[in-house]
mmCIF file of N, CA and C in Angstrom:
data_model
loop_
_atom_site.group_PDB
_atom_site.id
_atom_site.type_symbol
_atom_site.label_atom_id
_atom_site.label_comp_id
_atom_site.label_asym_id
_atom_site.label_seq_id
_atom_site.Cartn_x
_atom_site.Cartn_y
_atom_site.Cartn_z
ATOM 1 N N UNK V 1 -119.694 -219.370 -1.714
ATOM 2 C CA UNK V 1 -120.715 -218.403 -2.093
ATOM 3 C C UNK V 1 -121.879 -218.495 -1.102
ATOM 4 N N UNK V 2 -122.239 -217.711 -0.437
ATOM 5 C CA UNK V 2 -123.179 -217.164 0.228
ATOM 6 C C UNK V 2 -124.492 -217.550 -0.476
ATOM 7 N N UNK V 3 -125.628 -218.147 0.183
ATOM 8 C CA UNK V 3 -126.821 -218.438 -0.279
ATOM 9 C C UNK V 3 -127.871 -217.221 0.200
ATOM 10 N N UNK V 4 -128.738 -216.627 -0.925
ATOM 11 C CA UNK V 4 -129.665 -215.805 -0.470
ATOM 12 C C UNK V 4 -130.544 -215.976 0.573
ATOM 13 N N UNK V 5 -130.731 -215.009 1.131
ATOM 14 C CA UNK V 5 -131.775 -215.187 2.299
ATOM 15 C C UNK V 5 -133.282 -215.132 1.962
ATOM 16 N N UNK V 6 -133.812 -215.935 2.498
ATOM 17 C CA UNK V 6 -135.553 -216.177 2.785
ATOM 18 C C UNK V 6 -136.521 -215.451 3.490
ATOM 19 N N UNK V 7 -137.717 -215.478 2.419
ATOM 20 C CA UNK V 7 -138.970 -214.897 3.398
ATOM 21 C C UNK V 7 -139.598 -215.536 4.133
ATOM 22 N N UNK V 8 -139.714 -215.883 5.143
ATOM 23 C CA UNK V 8 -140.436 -216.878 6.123
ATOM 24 C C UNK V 8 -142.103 -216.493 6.140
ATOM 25 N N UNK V 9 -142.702 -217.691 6.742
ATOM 26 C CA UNK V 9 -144.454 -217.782 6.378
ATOM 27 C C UNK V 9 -144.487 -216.676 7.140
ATOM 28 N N UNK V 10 -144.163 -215.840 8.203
ATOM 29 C CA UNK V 10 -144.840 -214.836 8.676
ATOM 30 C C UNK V 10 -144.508 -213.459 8.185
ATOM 31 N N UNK V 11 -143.592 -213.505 7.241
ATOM 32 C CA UNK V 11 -143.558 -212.310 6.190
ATOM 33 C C UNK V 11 -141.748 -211.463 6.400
ATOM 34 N N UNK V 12 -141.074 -211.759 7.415
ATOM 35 C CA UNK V 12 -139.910 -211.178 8.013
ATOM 36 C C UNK V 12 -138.971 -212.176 6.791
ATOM 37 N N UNK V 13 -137.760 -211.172 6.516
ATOM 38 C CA UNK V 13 -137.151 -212.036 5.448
ATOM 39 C C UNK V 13 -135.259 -212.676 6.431
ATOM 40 N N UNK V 14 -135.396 -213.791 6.186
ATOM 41 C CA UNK V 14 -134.387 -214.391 7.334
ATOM 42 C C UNK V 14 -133.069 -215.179 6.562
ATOM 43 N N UNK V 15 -132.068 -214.703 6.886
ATOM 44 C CA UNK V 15 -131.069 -215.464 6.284
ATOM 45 C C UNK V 15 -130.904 -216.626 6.048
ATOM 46 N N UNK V 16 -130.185 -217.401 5.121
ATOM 47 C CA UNK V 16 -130.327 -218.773 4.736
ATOM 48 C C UNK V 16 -129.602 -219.337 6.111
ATOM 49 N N UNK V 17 -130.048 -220.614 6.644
ATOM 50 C CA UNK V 17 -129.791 -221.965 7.270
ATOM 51 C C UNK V 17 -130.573 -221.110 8.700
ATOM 52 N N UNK V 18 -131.037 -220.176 9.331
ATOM 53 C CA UNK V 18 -131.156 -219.176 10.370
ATOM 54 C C UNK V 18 -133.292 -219.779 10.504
ATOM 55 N N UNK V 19 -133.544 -220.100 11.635
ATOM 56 C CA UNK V 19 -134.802 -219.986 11.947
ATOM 57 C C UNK V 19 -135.028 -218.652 12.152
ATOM 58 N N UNK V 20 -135.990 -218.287 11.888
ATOM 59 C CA UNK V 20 -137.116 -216.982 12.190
ATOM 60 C C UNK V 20 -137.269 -217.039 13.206
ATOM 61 N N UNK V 21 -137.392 -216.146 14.210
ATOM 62 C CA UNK V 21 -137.870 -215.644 15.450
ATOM 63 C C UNK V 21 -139.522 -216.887 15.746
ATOM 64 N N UNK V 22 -140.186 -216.555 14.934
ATOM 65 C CA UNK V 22 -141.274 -217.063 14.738
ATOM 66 C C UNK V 22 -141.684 -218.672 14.768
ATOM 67 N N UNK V 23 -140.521 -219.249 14.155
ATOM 68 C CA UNK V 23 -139.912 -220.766 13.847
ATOM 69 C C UNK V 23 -139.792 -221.410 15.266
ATOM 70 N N UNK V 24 -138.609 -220.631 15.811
ATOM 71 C CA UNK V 24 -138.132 -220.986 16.954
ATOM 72 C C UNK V 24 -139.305 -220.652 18.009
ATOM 73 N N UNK V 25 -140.427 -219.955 18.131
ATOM 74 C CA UNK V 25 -141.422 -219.380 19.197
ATOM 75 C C UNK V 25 -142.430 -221.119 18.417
ATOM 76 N N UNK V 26 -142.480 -221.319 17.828
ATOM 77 C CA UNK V 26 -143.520 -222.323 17.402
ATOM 78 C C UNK V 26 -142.646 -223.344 17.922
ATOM 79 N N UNK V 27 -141.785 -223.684 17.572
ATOM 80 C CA UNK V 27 -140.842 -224.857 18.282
ATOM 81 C C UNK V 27 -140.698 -225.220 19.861
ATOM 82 N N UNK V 28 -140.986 -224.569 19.819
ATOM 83 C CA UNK V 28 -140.884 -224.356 22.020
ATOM 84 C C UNK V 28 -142.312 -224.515 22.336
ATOM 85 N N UNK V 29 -143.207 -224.079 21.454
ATOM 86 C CA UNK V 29 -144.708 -223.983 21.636
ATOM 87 C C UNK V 29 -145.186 -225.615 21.397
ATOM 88 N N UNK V 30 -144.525 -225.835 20.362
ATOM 89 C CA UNK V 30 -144.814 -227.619 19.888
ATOM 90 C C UNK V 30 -144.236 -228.429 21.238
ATOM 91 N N UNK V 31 -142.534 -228.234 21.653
ATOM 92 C CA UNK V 31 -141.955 -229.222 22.958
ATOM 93 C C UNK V 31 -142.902 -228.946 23.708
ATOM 94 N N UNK V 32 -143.322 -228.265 23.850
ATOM 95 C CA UNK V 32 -143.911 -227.787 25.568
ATOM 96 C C UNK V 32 -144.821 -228.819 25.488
ATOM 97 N N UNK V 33 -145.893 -228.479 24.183
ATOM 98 C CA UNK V 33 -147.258 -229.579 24.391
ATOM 99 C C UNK V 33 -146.958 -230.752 24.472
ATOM 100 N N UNK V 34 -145.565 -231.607 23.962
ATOM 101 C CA UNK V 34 -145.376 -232.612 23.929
ATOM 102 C C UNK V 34 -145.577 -232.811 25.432
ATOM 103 N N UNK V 35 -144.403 -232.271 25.839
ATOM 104 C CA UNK V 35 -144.018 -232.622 27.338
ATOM 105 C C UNK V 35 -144.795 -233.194 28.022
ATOM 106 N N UNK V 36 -145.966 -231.878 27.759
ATOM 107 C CA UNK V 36 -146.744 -232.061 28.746
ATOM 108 C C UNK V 36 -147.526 -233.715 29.201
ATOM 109 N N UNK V 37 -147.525 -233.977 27.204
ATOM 110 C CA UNK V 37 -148.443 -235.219 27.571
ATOM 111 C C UNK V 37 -147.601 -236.254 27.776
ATOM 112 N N UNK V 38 -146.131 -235.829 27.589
ATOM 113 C CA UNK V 38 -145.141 -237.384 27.692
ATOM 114 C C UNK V 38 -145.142 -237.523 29.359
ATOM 115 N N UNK V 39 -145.105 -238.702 29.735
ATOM 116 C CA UNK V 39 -144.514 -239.257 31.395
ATOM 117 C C UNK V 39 -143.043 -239.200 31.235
ATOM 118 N N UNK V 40 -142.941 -238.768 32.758
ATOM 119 C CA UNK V 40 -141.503 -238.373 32.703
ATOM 120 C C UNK V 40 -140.410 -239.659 32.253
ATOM 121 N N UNK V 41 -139.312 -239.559 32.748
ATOM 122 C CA UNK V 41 -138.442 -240.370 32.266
ATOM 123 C C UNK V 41 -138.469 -241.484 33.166
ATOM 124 N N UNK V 42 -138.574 -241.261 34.342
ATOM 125 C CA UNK V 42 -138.855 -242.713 35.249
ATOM 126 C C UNK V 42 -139.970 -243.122 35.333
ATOM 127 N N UNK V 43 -141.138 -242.632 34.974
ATOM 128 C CA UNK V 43 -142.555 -243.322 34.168
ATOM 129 C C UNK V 43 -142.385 -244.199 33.334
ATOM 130 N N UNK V 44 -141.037 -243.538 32.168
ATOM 131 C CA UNK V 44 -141.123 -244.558 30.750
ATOM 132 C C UNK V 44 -140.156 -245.582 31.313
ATOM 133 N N UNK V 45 -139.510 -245.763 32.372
ATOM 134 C CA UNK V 45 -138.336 -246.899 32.516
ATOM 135 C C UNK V 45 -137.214 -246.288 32.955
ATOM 136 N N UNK V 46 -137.084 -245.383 32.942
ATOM 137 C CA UNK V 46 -135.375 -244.814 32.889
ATOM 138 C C UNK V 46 -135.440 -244.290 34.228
ATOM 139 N N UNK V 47 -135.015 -245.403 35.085
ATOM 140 C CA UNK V 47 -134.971 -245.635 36.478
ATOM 141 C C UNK V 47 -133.459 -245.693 36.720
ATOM 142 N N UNK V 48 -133.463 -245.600 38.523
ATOM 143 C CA UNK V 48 -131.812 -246.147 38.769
ATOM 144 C C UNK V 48 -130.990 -247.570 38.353
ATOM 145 N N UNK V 49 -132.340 -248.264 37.838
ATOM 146 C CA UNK V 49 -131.695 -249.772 37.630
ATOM 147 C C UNK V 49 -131.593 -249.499 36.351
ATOM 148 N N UNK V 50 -132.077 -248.996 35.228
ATOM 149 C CA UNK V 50 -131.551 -248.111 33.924
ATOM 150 C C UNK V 50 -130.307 -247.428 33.943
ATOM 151 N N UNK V 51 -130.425 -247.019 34.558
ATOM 152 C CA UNK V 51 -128.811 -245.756 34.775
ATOM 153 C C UNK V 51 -127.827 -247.229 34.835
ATOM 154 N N UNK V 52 -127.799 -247.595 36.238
ATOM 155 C CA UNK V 52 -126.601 -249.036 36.384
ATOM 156 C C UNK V 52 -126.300 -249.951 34.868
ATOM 157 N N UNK V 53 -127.357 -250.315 34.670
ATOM 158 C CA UNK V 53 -127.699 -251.081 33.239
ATOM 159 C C UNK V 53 -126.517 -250.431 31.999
ATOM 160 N N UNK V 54 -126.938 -249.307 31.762
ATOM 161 C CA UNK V 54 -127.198 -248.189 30.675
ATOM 162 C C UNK V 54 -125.457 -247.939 31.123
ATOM 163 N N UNK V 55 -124.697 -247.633 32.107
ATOM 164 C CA UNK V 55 -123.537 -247.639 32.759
ATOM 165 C C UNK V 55 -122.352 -248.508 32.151
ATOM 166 N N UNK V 56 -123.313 -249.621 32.643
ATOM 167 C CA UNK V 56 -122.333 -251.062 32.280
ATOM 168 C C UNK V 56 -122.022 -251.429 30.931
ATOM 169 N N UNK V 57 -123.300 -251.241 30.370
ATOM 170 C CA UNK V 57 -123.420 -251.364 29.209
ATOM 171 C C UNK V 57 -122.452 -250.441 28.038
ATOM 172 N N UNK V 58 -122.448 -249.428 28.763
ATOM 173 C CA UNK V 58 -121.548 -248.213 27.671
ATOM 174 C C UNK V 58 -120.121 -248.406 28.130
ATOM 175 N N UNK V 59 -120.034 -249.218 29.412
ATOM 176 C CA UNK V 59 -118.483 -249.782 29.586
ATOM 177 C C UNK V 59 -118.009 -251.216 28.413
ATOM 178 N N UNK V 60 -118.927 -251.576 28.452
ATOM 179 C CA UNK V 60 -118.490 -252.958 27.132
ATOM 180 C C UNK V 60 -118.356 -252.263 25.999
ATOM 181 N N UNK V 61 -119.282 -251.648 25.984
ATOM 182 C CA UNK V 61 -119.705 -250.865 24.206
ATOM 183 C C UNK V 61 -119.492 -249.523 24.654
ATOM 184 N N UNK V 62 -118.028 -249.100 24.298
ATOM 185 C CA UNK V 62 -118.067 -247.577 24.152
ATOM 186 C C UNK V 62 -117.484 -246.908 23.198
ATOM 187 N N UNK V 63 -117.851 -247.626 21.828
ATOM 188 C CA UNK V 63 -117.998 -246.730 20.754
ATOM 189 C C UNK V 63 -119.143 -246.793 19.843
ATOM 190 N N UNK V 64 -118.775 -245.881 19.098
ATOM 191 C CA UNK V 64 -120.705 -245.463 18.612
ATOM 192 C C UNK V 64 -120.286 -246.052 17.176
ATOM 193 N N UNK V 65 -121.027 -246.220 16.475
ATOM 194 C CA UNK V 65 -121.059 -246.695 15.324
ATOM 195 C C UNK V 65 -119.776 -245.859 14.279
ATOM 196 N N UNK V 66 -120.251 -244.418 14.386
ATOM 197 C CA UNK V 66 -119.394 -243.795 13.840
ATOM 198 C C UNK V 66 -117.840 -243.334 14.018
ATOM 199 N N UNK V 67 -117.720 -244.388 15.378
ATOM 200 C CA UNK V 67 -116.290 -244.440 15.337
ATOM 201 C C UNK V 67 -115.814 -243.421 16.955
ATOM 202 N N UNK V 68 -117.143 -242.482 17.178
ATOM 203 C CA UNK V 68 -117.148 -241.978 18.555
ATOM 204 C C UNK V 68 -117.453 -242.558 19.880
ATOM 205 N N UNK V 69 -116.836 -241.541 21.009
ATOM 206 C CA UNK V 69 -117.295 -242.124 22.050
ATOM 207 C C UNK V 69 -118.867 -241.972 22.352
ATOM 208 N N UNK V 70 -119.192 -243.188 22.548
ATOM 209 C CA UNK V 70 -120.517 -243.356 22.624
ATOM 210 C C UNK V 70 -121.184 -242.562 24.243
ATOM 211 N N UNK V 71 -122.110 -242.326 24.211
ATOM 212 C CA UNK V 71 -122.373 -241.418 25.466
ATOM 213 C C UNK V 71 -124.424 -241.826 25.930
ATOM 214 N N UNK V 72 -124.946 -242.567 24.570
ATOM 215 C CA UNK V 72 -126.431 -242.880 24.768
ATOM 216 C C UNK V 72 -126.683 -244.556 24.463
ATOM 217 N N UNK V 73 -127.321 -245.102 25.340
ATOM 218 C CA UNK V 73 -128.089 -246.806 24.767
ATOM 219 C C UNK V 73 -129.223 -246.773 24.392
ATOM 220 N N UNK V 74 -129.087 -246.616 22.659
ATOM 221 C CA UNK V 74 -130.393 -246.403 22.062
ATOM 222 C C UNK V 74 -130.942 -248.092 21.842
ATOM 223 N N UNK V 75 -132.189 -247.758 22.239
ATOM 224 C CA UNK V 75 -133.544 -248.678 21.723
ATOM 225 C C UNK V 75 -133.398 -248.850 20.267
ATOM 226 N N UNK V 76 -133.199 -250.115 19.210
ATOM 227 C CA UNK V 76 -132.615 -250.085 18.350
ATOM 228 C C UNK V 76 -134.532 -250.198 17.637
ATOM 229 N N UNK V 77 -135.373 -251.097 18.282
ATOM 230 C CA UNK V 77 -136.585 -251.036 17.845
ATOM 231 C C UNK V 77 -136.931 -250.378 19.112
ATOM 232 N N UNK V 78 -138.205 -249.189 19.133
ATOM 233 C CA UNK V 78 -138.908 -248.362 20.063
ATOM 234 C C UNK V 78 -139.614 -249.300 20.602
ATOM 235 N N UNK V 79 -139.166 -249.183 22.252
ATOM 236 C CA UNK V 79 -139.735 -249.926 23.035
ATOM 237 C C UNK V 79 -141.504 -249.790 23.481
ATOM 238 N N UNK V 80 -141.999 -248.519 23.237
ATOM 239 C CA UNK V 80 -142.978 -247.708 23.353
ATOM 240 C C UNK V 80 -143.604 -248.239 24.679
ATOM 241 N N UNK V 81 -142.790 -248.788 25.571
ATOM 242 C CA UNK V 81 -143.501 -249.345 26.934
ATOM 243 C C UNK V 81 -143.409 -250.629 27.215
ATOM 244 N N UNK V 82 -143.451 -251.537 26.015
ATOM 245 C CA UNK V 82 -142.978 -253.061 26.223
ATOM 246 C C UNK V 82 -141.588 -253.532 26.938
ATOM 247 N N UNK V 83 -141.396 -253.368 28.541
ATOM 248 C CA UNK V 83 -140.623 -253.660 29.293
ATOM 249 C C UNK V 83 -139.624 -254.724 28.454
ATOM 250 N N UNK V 84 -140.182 -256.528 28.031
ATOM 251 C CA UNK V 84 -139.732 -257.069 27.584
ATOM 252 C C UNK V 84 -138.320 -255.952 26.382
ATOM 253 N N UNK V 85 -138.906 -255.410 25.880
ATOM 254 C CA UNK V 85 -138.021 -255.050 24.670
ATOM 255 C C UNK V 85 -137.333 -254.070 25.294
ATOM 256 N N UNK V 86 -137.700 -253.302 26.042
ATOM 257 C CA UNK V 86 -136.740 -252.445 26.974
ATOM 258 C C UNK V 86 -135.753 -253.048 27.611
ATOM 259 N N UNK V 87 -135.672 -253.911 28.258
ATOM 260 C CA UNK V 87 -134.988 -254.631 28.931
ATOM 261 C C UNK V 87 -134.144 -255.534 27.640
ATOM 262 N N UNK V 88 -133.987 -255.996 26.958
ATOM 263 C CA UNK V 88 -133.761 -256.753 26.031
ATOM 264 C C UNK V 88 -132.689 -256.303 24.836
ATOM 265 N N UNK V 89 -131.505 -256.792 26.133
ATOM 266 C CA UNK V 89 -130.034 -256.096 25.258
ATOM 267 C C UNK V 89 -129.486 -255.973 23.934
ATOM 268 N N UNK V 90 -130.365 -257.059 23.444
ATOM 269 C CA UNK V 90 -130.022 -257.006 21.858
ATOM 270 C C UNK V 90 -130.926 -256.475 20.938
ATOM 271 N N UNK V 91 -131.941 -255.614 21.774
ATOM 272 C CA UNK V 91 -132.298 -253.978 21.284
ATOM 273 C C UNK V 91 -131.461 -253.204 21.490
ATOM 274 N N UNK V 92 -130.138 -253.148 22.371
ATOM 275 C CA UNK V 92 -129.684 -251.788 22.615
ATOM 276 C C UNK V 92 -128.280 -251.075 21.663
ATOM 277 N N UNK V 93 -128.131 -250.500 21.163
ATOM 278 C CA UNK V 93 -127.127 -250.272 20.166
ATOM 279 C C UNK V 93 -126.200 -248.822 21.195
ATOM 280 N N UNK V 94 -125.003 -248.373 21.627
ATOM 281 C CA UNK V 94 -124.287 -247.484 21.966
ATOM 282 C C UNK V 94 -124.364 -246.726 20.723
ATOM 283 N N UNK V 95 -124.994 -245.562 21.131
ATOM 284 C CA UNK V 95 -124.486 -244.263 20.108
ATOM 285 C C UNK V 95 -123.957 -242.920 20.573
ATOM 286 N N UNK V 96 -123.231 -242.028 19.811
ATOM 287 C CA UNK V 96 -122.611 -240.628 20.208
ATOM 288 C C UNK V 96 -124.344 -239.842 20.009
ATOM 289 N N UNK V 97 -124.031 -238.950 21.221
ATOM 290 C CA UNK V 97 -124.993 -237.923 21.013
ATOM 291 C C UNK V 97 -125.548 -237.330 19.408
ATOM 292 N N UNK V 98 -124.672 -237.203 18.488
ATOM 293 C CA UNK V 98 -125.182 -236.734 17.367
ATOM 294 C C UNK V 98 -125.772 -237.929 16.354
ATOM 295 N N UNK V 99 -125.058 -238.804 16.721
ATOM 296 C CA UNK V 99 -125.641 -239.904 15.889
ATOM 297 C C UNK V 99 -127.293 -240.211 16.259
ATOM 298 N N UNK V 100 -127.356 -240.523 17.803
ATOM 299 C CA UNK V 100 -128.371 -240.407 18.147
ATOM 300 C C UNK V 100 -129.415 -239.494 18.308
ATOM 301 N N UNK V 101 -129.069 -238.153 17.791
ATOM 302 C CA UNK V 101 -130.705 -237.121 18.159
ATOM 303 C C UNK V 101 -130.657 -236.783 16.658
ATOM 304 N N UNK V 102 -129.460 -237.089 15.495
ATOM 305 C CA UNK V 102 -129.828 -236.955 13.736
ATOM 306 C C UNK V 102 -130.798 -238.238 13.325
ATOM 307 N N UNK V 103 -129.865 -239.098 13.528
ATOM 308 C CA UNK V 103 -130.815 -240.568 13.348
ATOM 309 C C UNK V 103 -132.069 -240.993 13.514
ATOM 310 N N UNK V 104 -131.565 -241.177 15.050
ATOM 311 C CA UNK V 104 -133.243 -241.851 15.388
ATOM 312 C C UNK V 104 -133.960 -240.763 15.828
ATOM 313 N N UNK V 105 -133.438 -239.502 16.124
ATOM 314 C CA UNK V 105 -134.658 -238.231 16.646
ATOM 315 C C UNK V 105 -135.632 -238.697 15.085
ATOM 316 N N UNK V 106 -134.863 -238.380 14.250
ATOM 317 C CA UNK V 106 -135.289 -238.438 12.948
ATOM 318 C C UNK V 106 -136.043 -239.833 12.584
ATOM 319 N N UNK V 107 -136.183 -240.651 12.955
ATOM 320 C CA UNK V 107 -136.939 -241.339 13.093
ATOM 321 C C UNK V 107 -138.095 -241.466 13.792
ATOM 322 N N UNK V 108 -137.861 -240.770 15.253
ATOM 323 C CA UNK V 108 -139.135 -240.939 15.900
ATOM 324 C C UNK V 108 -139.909 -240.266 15.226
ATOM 325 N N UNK V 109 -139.619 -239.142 14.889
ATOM 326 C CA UNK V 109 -140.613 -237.638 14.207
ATOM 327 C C UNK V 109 -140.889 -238.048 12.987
ATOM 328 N N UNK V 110 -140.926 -238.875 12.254
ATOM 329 C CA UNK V 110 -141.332 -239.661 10.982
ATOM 330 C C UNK V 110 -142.515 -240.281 11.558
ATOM 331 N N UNK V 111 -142.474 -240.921 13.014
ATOM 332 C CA UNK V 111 -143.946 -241.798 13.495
ATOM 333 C C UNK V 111 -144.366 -240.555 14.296
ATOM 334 N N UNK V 112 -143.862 -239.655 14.947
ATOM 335 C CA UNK V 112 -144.583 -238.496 15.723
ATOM 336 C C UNK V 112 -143.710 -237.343 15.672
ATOM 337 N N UNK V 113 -144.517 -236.617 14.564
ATOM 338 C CA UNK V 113 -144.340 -234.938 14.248
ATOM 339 C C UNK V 113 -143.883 -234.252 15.825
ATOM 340 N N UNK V 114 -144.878 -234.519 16.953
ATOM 341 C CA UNK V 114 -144.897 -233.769 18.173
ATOM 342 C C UNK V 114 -143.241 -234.244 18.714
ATOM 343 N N UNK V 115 -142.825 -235.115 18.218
ATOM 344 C CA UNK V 115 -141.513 -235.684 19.356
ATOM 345 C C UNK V 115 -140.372 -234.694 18.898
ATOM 346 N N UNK V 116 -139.853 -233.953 20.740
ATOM 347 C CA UNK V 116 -138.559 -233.026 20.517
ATOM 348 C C UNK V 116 -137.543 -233.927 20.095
ATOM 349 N N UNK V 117 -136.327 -233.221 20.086
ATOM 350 C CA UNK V 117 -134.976 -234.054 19.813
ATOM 351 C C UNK V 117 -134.156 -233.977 20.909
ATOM 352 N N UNK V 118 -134.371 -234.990 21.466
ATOM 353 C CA UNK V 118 -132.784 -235.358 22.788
ATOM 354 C C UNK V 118 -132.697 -236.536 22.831
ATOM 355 N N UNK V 119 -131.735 -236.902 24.065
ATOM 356 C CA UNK V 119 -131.543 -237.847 24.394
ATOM 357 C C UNK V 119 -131.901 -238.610 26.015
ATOM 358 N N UNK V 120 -132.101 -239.918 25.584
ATOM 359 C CA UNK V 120 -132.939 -240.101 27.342
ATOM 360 C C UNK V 120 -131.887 -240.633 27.920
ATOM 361 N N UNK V 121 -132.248 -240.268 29.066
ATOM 362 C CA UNK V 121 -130.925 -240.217 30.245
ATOM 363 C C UNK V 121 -130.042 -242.145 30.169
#
């Protein structure tokens, strides 16, 4: 059975599970500002000696929790810059792309509303 469709805050009425035009224009409007203030990815660490690391690492461990091929080396506690814990393999857990941007995206955005959902290289 088909679920009724919704009026969204800007008044346009939008089918159930479907962002609004409006949703999605605020969503891109929110990444952008993030961006702007995040340092890029080889600012935060995720250098060529990351990549090699991050490589090797998904060669020992290449399945994800859920039983997939793992494809990301998530930070199991957020390193937020503390090299030590960045570096520090028994923070790093192998996860599949979905595990990792449902999960812990969903986690970061519990400590910061502004944080998009991906994955770092």
């Amino acid at each position: 059975m088909a679920r009724p469709p919704r009026l969204c805050s800007c008044g346009k009425i939008v089918a159930h599970g479907v962002r609004c035009t409006c949703q999605a224009k605020q969503d891109r409007e929110r990444k952008a500002r993030f961006d702007q203030k995040r340092p890029s990815a080889r600012a935060r660490g995720y250098n060529n000696e990351w990549q090699k690391a991050r490589a090797e690492y998904l060669r020992h461990h290449p399945i994800c929790r859920c039983g997939a091929t793992a494809q990301c080396v998530d930070h199991i506690q957020p390193h937020k810059g503390n090299q030590r814990l960045f570096w520090n393999r028994a923070n790093w857990q192998p996860l599949c792309l979905p595990c990792h941007n449902s999960i812990k995206q969903r986690q970061e955005r519990s400590i910061n509303p502004d944080y998009p959902a991906r994955c770092d290289p």
